[in-house]
């Protein structure tokens, strides 16, 4: 009986130890198989097309459209070996903060070419575009699973980068029509953050370091043309909220206006418009000034007017913040030299938001002449 009792006791102890071993093994297995996420590269150079600098554009003005860089994007891959993370986010950290200032709501920093600043923006899998809005805060979340739940189940998340350039001062010319600057290294980095295996802290992927590619800048001509009026007021009239039927629809009537251009010699005239877009990525609608009691959910679209067959077809939308490849809008023949030639346009209110709020809608755009 004593032997049986001892065997039972040993058997009970063995089962207890076995249970403890299984429990430890289970916990250890979860830790080993926790999800791990990393960028597919440790460093990437952000390449972009050549940009054009117009000498007559005023300082602290957007000088290019928002341009996509690196068509393939920046990818983060998660092995998903263990339990899928409860949340994930990708954060951009600005490292080069020289010359930081705010222009049109964007944090703008010095490029490698004095007089030109840049702002980087990021987009995840077709979602909203995010960018730094303060020079005091050097980081911004560009992807968040609370905004894009598909991040939690995707093996790979792609981040697209965009760059916008701004004129911050006059720049030095090379051969009167060109400027060049070398690559600007380590302007910032991207990393993914997610819960660690124990759920009691965060795990951060190795950062993907971003460099800004070498810059080639074409310089627009100065020429001998001028505008006979320093500023032009355009009365857009009134529009009813019921005129707007959804984003992209117009309200009220198109208001015609002219820019009188004086050229001393025969030439072809091109005019570019520069303004804060109504929405990020918008190319043909400028934003209105926002203030308490003012209108909201609308912007202003500028179109070409009738210029006697010398320019784009009447009603064609003007592309904002695009100094390169500007179309000829008017020709000044020898018979019209030394007199003011009108260049005709139209402006109209356009719905940009899901709803329209009534109020005053004021907007400002800068136009720049280019001529041969």
Short mmCIF file of C-alpha atoms in Angstrom, two decimals:
data_model
loop_
_atom_site.label_atom_id
_atom_site.label_comp_id
_atom_site.label_asym_id
_atom_site.label_seq_id
_atom_site.Cartn_x
_atom_site.Cartn_y
_atom_site.Cartn_z
CA UNK A 1 0.00 0.00 0.00
CA UNK A 2 2.86 2.35 0.79
CA UNK A 3 4.42 1.67 -2.62
CA UNK A 4 1.13 2.33 -4.39
CA UNK A 5 0.70 5.55 -2.48
CA UNK A 6 4.17 6.66 -3.43
CA UNK A 7 3.60 5.86 -7.09
CA UNK A 8 0.40 7.82 -7.13
CA UNK A 9 2.14 10.75 -5.53
CA UNK A 10 4.97 10.65 -8.06
CA UNK A 11 2.49 10.35 -10.91
CA UNK A 12 0.59 13.37 -9.65
CA UNK A 13 3.76 15.41 -9.39
CA UNK A 14 4.78 14.35 -12.90
CA UNK A 15 1.46 15.46 -14.35
CA UNK A 16 1.79 18.80 -12.60
CA UNK A 17 5.29 19.37 -13.94
CA UNK A 18 4.21 18.31 -17.41
CA UNK A 19 1.39 20.84 -17.31
CA UNK A 20 3.79 23.57 -16.29
CA UNK A 21 6.13 22.66 -19.11
CA UNK A 22 3.34 22.81 -21.65
CA UNK A 23 2.22 26.18 -20.35
CA UNK A 24 5.74 27.60 -20.61
CA UNK A 25 6.14 26.15 -24.08
CA UNK A 26 2.89 27.74 -25.18
CA UNK A 27 3.91 31.16 -23.93
CA UNK A 28 7.33 30.86 -25.48
CA UNK A 29 5.81 29.81 -28.81
CA UNK A 30 3.63 32.96 -28.99
CA UNK A 31 6.62 35.18 -28.37
CA UNK A 32 8.76 33.53 -31.04
CA UNK A 33 5.99 33.72 -33.66
CA UNK A 34 5.00 37.35 -33.06
CA UNK A 35 4.52 39.43 -36.21
CA UNK A 36 7.58 41.28 -37.46
CA UNK A 37 7.45 44.24 -39.87
CA UNK A 38 10.36 45.86 -41.75
CA UNK A 39 10.95 48.23 -44.62
CA UNK A 40 12.02 46.55 -47.85
CA UNK A 41 15.06 48.83 -48.08
CA UNK A 42 17.20 50.75 -45.63
CA UNK A 43 17.61 53.87 -47.78
CA UNK A 44 15.84 55.43 -50.76
CA UNK A 45 16.55 58.45 -52.94
CA UNK A 46 13.45 60.45 -53.85
CA UNK A 47 13.73 61.22 -57.57
CA UNK A 48 11.56 63.81 -59.28
CA UNK A 49 11.28 65.58 -62.62
CA UNK A 50 13.15 68.80 -63.40
CA UNK A 51 11.48 71.88 -62.00
CA UNK A 52 11.15 75.36 -63.47
CA UNK A 53 11.90 78.58 -61.62
CA UNK A 54 10.16 81.79 -62.69
CA UNK A 55 12.22 84.81 -61.54
CA UNK A 56 9.17 87.07 -61.28
CA UNK A 57 7.30 84.73 -58.91
CA UNK A 58 7.06 86.30 -55.48
CA UNK A 59 8.98 84.88 -52.53
CA UNK A 60 7.27 82.29 -50.26
CA UNK A 61 5.04 81.00 -53.03
CA UNK A 62 4.44 77.44 -54.22
CA UNK A 63 6.44 77.06 -57.44
CA UNK A 64 5.58 73.51 -58.52
CA UNK A 65 2.67 71.13 -58.46
CA UNK A 66 2.66 68.31 -55.91
CA UNK A 67 4.83 65.76 -57.75
CA UNK A 68 4.91 61.99 -57.17
CA UNK A 69 8.35 60.48 -56.60
CA UNK A 70 9.64 56.91 -56.98
CA UNK A 71 6.70 55.37 -58.84
CA UNK A 72 7.15 52.04 -57.01
CA UNK A 73 6.72 53.60 -53.57
CA UNK A 74 8.30 52.60 -50.25
CA UNK A 75 7.16 49.20 -48.98
CA UNK A 76 6.90 47.72 -45.49
CA UNK A 77 6.46 43.94 -45.25
CA UNK A 78 5.02 42.04 -42.25
CA UNK A 79 5.70 38.29 -41.97
CA UNK A 80 2.39 37.69 -40.10
CA UNK A 81 3.79 34.53 -38.46
CA UNK A 82 1.92 35.05 -35.24
CA UNK A 83 -1.15 36.88 -34.05
CA UNK A 84 -1.93 39.91 -36.24
CA UNK A 85 -1.14 43.20 -34.49
CA UNK A 86 -4.02 45.12 -32.91
CA UNK A 87 -2.82 48.37 -34.50
CA UNK A 88 -0.11 49.65 -36.83
CA UNK A 89 1.09 53.01 -37.99
CA UNK A 90 3.83 54.41 -40.23
CA UNK A 91 5.46 57.65 -39.10
CA UNK A 92 7.58 60.14 -41.06
CA UNK A 93 10.35 61.85 -39.09
CA UNK A 94 11.88 65.04 -40.54
CA UNK A 95 15.62 65.04 -39.87
CA UNK A 96 16.86 68.04 -41.89
CA UNK A 97 15.00 71.02 -40.41
CA UNK A 98 17.12 73.87 -41.78
CA UNK A 99 15.14 76.91 -42.86
CA UNK A 100 11.88 75.50 -41.50
CA UNK A 101 8.88 77.77 -42.14
CA UNK A 102 5.17 77.45 -42.87
CA UNK A 103 3.93 78.28 -46.38
CA UNK A 104 0.28 77.67 -47.27
CA UNK A 105 -0.10 75.33 -44.28
CA UNK A 106 2.90 73.14 -45.19
CA UNK A 107 6.14 72.87 -43.25
CA UNK A 108 8.80 73.87 -45.81
CA UNK A 109 12.53 73.20 -45.41
CA UNK A 110 15.64 74.29 -47.31
CA UNK A 111 16.64 72.23 -50.32
CA UNK A 112 20.26 71.94 -51.42
CA UNK A 113 19.68 74.97 -53.68
CA UNK A 114 19.37 78.27 -51.75
CA UNK A 115 16.11 79.99 -52.61
CA UNK A 116 14.09 76.80 -53.10
CA UNK A 117 12.33 74.98 -50.29
CA UNK A 118 10.52 71.64 -50.28
CA UNK A 119 7.71 69.87 -48.48
CA UNK A 120 7.26 66.08 -48.47
CA UNK A 121 3.85 64.41 -48.41
CA UNK A 122 2.94 60.72 -48.07
CA UNK A 123 0.03 58.48 -49.03
CA UNK A 124 -0.76 54.87 -48.07
CA UNK A 125 -2.59 52.57 -50.49
CA UNK A 126 -4.67 55.33 -52.09
CA UNK A 127 -5.69 56.92 -48.78
CA UNK A 128 -5.45 60.59 -47.77
CA UNK A 129 -2.19 62.49 -48.28
CA UNK A 130 -0.45 63.56 -45.05
CA UNK A 131 2.31 66.13 -44.51
CA UNK A 132 3.99 68.11 -41.75
CA UNK A 133 1.94 71.16 -40.81
CA UNK A 134 4.29 72.53 -38.13
CA UNK A 135 8.04 73.09 -38.00
CA UNK A 136 7.87 72.52 -34.23
CA UNK A 137 6.56 68.97 -34.63
CA UNK A 138 9.14 67.02 -36.62
CA UNK A 139 7.02 63.91 -37.17
CA UNK A 140 3.64 63.05 -38.65
CA UNK A 141 1.68 59.80 -38.88
CA UNK A 142 1.22 59.04 -42.57
CA UNK A 143 -0.49 55.62 -42.27
CA UNK A 144 -2.73 54.48 -39.41
CA UNK A 145 -4.76 51.29 -39.07
CA UNK A 146 -7.55 53.31 -37.43
CA UNK A 147 -7.81 55.22 -40.72
CA UNK A 148 -7.01 52.24 -42.99
CA UNK A 149 -8.05 48.99 -41.23
CA UNK A 150 -6.70 46.91 -44.13
CA UNK A 151 -3.19 47.57 -42.76
CA UNK A 152 -3.86 44.93 -40.09
CA UNK A 153 -4.32 42.11 -42.60
CA UNK A 154 -2.04 43.20 -45.44
CA UNK A 155 1.30 41.49 -45.76
CA UNK A 156 2.72 44.53 -47.55
CA UNK A 157 1.91 48.24 -47.13
CA UNK A 158 3.05 50.70 -49.79
CA UNK A 159 3.78 54.35 -49.02
CA UNK A 160 3.92 56.80 -51.92
CA UNK A 161 5.94 59.97 -51.49
CA UNK A 162 5.18 63.37 -53.03
CA UNK A 163 7.27 66.54 -53.12
CA UNK A 164 6.24 70.17 -53.57
CA UNK A 165 8.70 73.00 -54.15
CA UNK A 166 8.45 76.61 -52.99
CA UNK A 167 10.31 79.77 -53.89
CA UNK A 168 11.85 81.06 -50.64
CA UNK A 169 14.31 83.59 -52.15
CA UNK A 170 15.92 84.53 -55.46
CA UNK A 171 18.39 81.91 -56.67
CA UNK A 172 21.75 82.11 -58.40
CA UNK A 173 21.75 81.37 -62.10
CA UNK A 174 24.17 79.17 -64.06
CA UNK A 175 24.60 80.29 -67.69
CA UNK A 176 21.57 82.57 -67.12
CA UNK A 177 19.05 79.78 -67.56
CA UNK A 178 19.92 76.84 -65.34
CA UNK A 179 20.78 75.87 -61.76
CA UNK A 180 21.92 72.59 -60.23
CA UNK A 181 22.26 71.20 -56.71
CA UNK A 182 23.61 67.87 -55.43
CA UNK A 183 21.66 65.22 -53.54
CA UNK A 184 20.43 66.26 -50.09
CA UNK A 185 21.09 63.30 -47.81
CA UNK A 186 18.98 62.08 -44.87
CA UNK A 187 16.17 64.61 -45.07
CA UNK A 188 13.97 62.26 -43.03
CA UNK A 189 12.90 58.66 -42.46
CA UNK A 190 9.89 56.37 -42.36
CA UNK A 191 9.31 53.60 -39.83
CA UNK A 192 6.45 51.30 -38.82
CA UNK A 193 5.34 51.06 -35.18
CA UNK A 194 3.20 48.21 -33.77
CA UNK A 195 2.66 46.41 -30.41
CA UNK A 196 5.39 44.07 -29.22
CA UNK A 197 4.72 40.39 -28.51
CA UNK A 198 3.93 40.91 -24.85
CA UNK A 199 1.48 43.73 -25.57
CA UNK A 200 3.22 45.91 -22.96
CA UNK A 201 5.15 48.19 -25.31
CA UNK A 202 5.78 49.24 -28.90
CA UNK A 203 8.05 47.72 -31.51
CA UNK A 204 9.58 50.00 -34.17
CA UNK A 205 10.96 48.80 -37.49
CA UNK A 206 14.35 49.81 -38.78
CA UNK A 207 13.90 53.29 -40.35
CA UNK A 208 13.97 53.77 -44.12
CA UNK A 209 16.25 56.79 -44.66
CA UNK A 210 15.12 59.22 -47.37
CA UNK A 211 17.43 61.36 -49.53
CA UNK A 212 16.27 64.14 -51.85
CA UNK A 213 17.72 63.62 -55.34
CA UNK A 214 19.95 66.10 -57.17
CA UNK A 215 18.00 69.09 -58.48
CA UNK A 216 17.98 70.39 -62.04
CA UNK A 217 16.21 73.73 -62.27
CA UNK A 218 15.37 75.50 -65.51
CA UNK A 219 15.12 79.28 -65.27
CA UNK A 220 12.28 81.10 -67.02
CA UNK A 221 12.98 84.21 -69.06
CA UNK A 222 12.76 87.72 -67.69
CA UNK A 223 12.15 89.44 -71.04
CA UNK A 224 10.68 92.90 -71.56
CA UNK A 225 6.98 92.47 -70.81
CA UNK A 226 5.04 93.77 -67.83
CA UNK A 227 1.51 93.91 -66.48
CA UNK A 228 0.01 97.36 -66.44
CA UNK A 229 -1.91 96.70 -63.20
CA UNK A 230 -0.30 95.51 -59.95
CA UNK A 231 -3.45 93.68 -58.80
CA UNK A 232 -6.72 92.63 -60.39
CA UNK A 233 -10.03 92.31 -58.54
CA UNK A 234 -12.50 89.73 -59.83
CA UNK A 235 -16.11 89.86 -58.62
CA UNK A 236 -17.46 86.31 -58.56
CA UNK A 237 -20.98 87.49 -57.78
CA UNK A 238 -23.38 85.36 -55.77
CA UNK A 239 -24.20 81.67 -55.87
CA UNK A 240 -26.97 79.70 -54.17
CA UNK A 241 -26.16 76.59 -52.18
CA UNK A 242 -28.71 74.75 -54.33
CA UNK A 243 -26.50 75.43 -57.39
CA UNK A 244 -23.94 72.92 -56.13
CA UNK A 245 -24.84 69.28 -56.79
CA UNK A 246 -21.70 67.62 -55.45
CA UNK A 247 -17.90 67.92 -55.49
CA UNK A 248 -16.68 69.31 -58.81
CA UNK A 249 -19.95 71.05 -59.73
CA UNK A 250 -20.08 74.81 -60.29
CA UNK A 251 -22.26 77.48 -58.72
CA UNK A 252 -23.18 80.97 -59.85
CA UNK A 253 -21.91 82.41 -63.11
CA UNK A 254 -18.42 82.43 -64.56
CA UNK A 255 -16.84 85.87 -64.03
CA UNK A 256 -14.65 87.05 -66.92
CA UNK A 257 -11.44 88.99 -66.25
CA UNK A 258 -8.45 90.17 -68.27
CA UNK A 259 -4.77 90.62 -67.53
CA UNK A 260 -3.42 93.55 -69.57
CA UNK A 261 0.13 92.79 -70.75
CA UNK A 262 2.51 95.35 -72.21
CA UNK A 263 5.43 94.08 -74.34
CA UNK A 264 8.00 96.34 -75.96
CA UNK A 265 8.66 93.86 -78.78
CA UNK A 266 6.71 91.09 -80.56
CA UNK A 267 6.55 87.94 -78.42
CA UNK A 268 4.50 84.93 -77.28
CA UNK A 269 2.90 85.31 -73.86
CA UNK A 270 2.45 82.53 -71.30
CA UNK A 271 0.84 83.03 -67.89
CA UNK A 272 1.08 80.72 -64.90
CA UNK A 273 -1.16 80.87 -61.82
CA UNK A 274 0.13 79.93 -58.36
CA UNK A 275 -2.09 79.44 -55.31
CA UNK A 276 -2.94 77.08 -52.46
CA UNK A 277 -4.96 74.16 -53.93
CA UNK A 278 -8.48 73.72 -52.55
CA UNK A 279 -7.62 70.13 -51.64
CA UNK A 280 -4.31 68.28 -51.50
CA UNK A 281 -3.45 67.17 -55.01
CA UNK A 282 -6.02 69.44 -56.70
CA UNK A 283 -4.60 70.94 -59.90
CA UNK A 284 -7.28 73.33 -61.14
CA UNK A 285 -9.10 74.71 -58.08
CA UNK A 286 -7.62 77.20 -55.61
CA UNK A 287 -8.56 77.40 -51.96
CA UNK A 288 -10.60 80.21 -50.43
CA UNK A 289 -9.63 82.18 -47.33
CA UNK A 290 -11.11 80.49 -44.26
CA UNK A 291 -12.47 82.65 -41.45
CA UNK A 292 -15.38 82.52 -38.97
CA UNK A 293 -18.68 83.07 -40.76
CA UNK A 294 -17.10 82.56 -44.19
CA UNK A 295 -18.05 80.04 -46.84
CA UNK A 296 -16.74 76.49 -46.71
CA UNK A 297 -16.76 73.49 -49.00
CA UNK A 298 -16.04 75.56 -52.12
CA UNK A 299 -13.02 76.69 -54.11
CA UNK A 300 -12.38 78.84 -57.17
CA UNK A 301 -11.58 77.43 -60.59
CA UNK A 302 -9.86 79.53 -63.25
CA UNK A 303 -10.45 78.82 -66.94
CA UNK A 304 -9.05 80.27 -70.13
CA UNK A 305 -11.18 82.87 -71.88
CA UNK A 306 -11.46 83.78 -75.56
CA UNK A 307 -8.05 84.94 -76.77
CA UNK A 308 -8.75 84.94 -80.48
CA UNK A 309 -7.54 81.43 -81.17
CA UNK A 310 -4.06 82.17 -79.81
CA UNK A 311 -4.43 80.10 -76.65
CA UNK A 312 -6.23 77.05 -75.25
CA UNK A 313 -9.91 76.62 -76.09
CA UNK A 314 -12.22 78.88 -74.11
CA UNK A 315 -13.41 77.09 -70.97
CA UNK A 316 -10.29 74.91 -70.57
CA UNK A 317 -9.21 74.73 -66.92
CA UNK A 318 -5.95 76.43 -65.95
CA UNK A 319 -3.46 74.11 -64.23
CA UNK A 320 -2.24 75.67 -60.97
CA UNK A 321 1.36 75.72 -59.73
CA UNK A 322 2.75 74.43 -63.01
CA UNK A 323 5.59 76.62 -64.33
CA UNK A 324 6.77 74.12 -66.94
CA UNK A 325 5.13 73.64 -70.34
CA UNK A 326 2.85 76.64 -70.02
CA UNK A 327 0.73 77.10 -73.16
CA UNK A 328 0.91 80.27 -75.23
CA UNK A 329 -2.16 82.31 -74.32
CA UNK A 330 -1.61 85.36 -76.50
CA UNK A 331 0.67 86.49 -79.33
CA UNK A 332 1.90 90.05 -79.49
CA UNK A 333 2.53 90.98 -83.14
CA UNK A 334 4.70 93.91 -84.20
CA UNK A 335 1.58 95.99 -84.77
CA UNK A 336 0.54 95.54 -81.11
CA UNK A 337 3.97 96.03 -79.55
CA UNK A 338 4.18 98.91 -77.09
CA UNK A 339 0.43 98.67 -76.37
CA UNK A 340 -1.44 96.72 -73.70
CA UNK A 341 -2.78 93.38 -74.95
CA UNK A 342 -5.55 91.74 -72.86
CA UNK A 343 -5.23 88.07 -71.91
CA UNK A 344 -8.70 86.74 -71.05
CA UNK A 345 -9.71 84.29 -68.33
CA UNK A 346 -12.80 83.28 -66.32
CA UNK A 347 -13.28 82.38 -62.64
CA UNK A 348 -16.12 80.49 -60.95
CA UNK A 349 -16.96 78.91 -57.61
CA UNK A 350 -16.74 75.10 -57.49
CA UNK A 351 -17.83 72.66 -54.78
CA UNK A 352 -14.87 70.90 -53.14
CA UNK A 353 -16.37 69.40 -49.96
CA UNK A 354 -19.24 67.03 -49.27
CA UNK A 355 -21.34 69.97 -48.08
CA UNK A 356 -21.36 73.72 -48.81
CA UNK A 357 -21.57 76.33 -46.07
CA UNK A 358 -22.91 79.77 -47.02
CA UNK A 359 -20.74 82.86 -46.50
CA UNK A 360 -18.21 85.09 -48.22
CA UNK A 361 -15.76 83.24 -50.49
CA UNK A 362 -12.54 85.16 -51.11
CA UNK A 363 -9.46 83.73 -52.78
CA UNK A 364 -6.04 84.94 -53.91
CA UNK A 365 -3.77 83.74 -56.72
CA UNK A 366 -0.45 85.01 -58.01
CA UNK A 367 0.07 85.09 -61.77
CA UNK A 368 3.45 85.17 -63.48
CA UNK A 369 4.35 86.14 -67.04
CA UNK A 370 6.65 84.14 -69.25
CA UNK A 371 7.52 85.21 -72.78
CA UNK A 372 9.95 84.50 -75.59
#
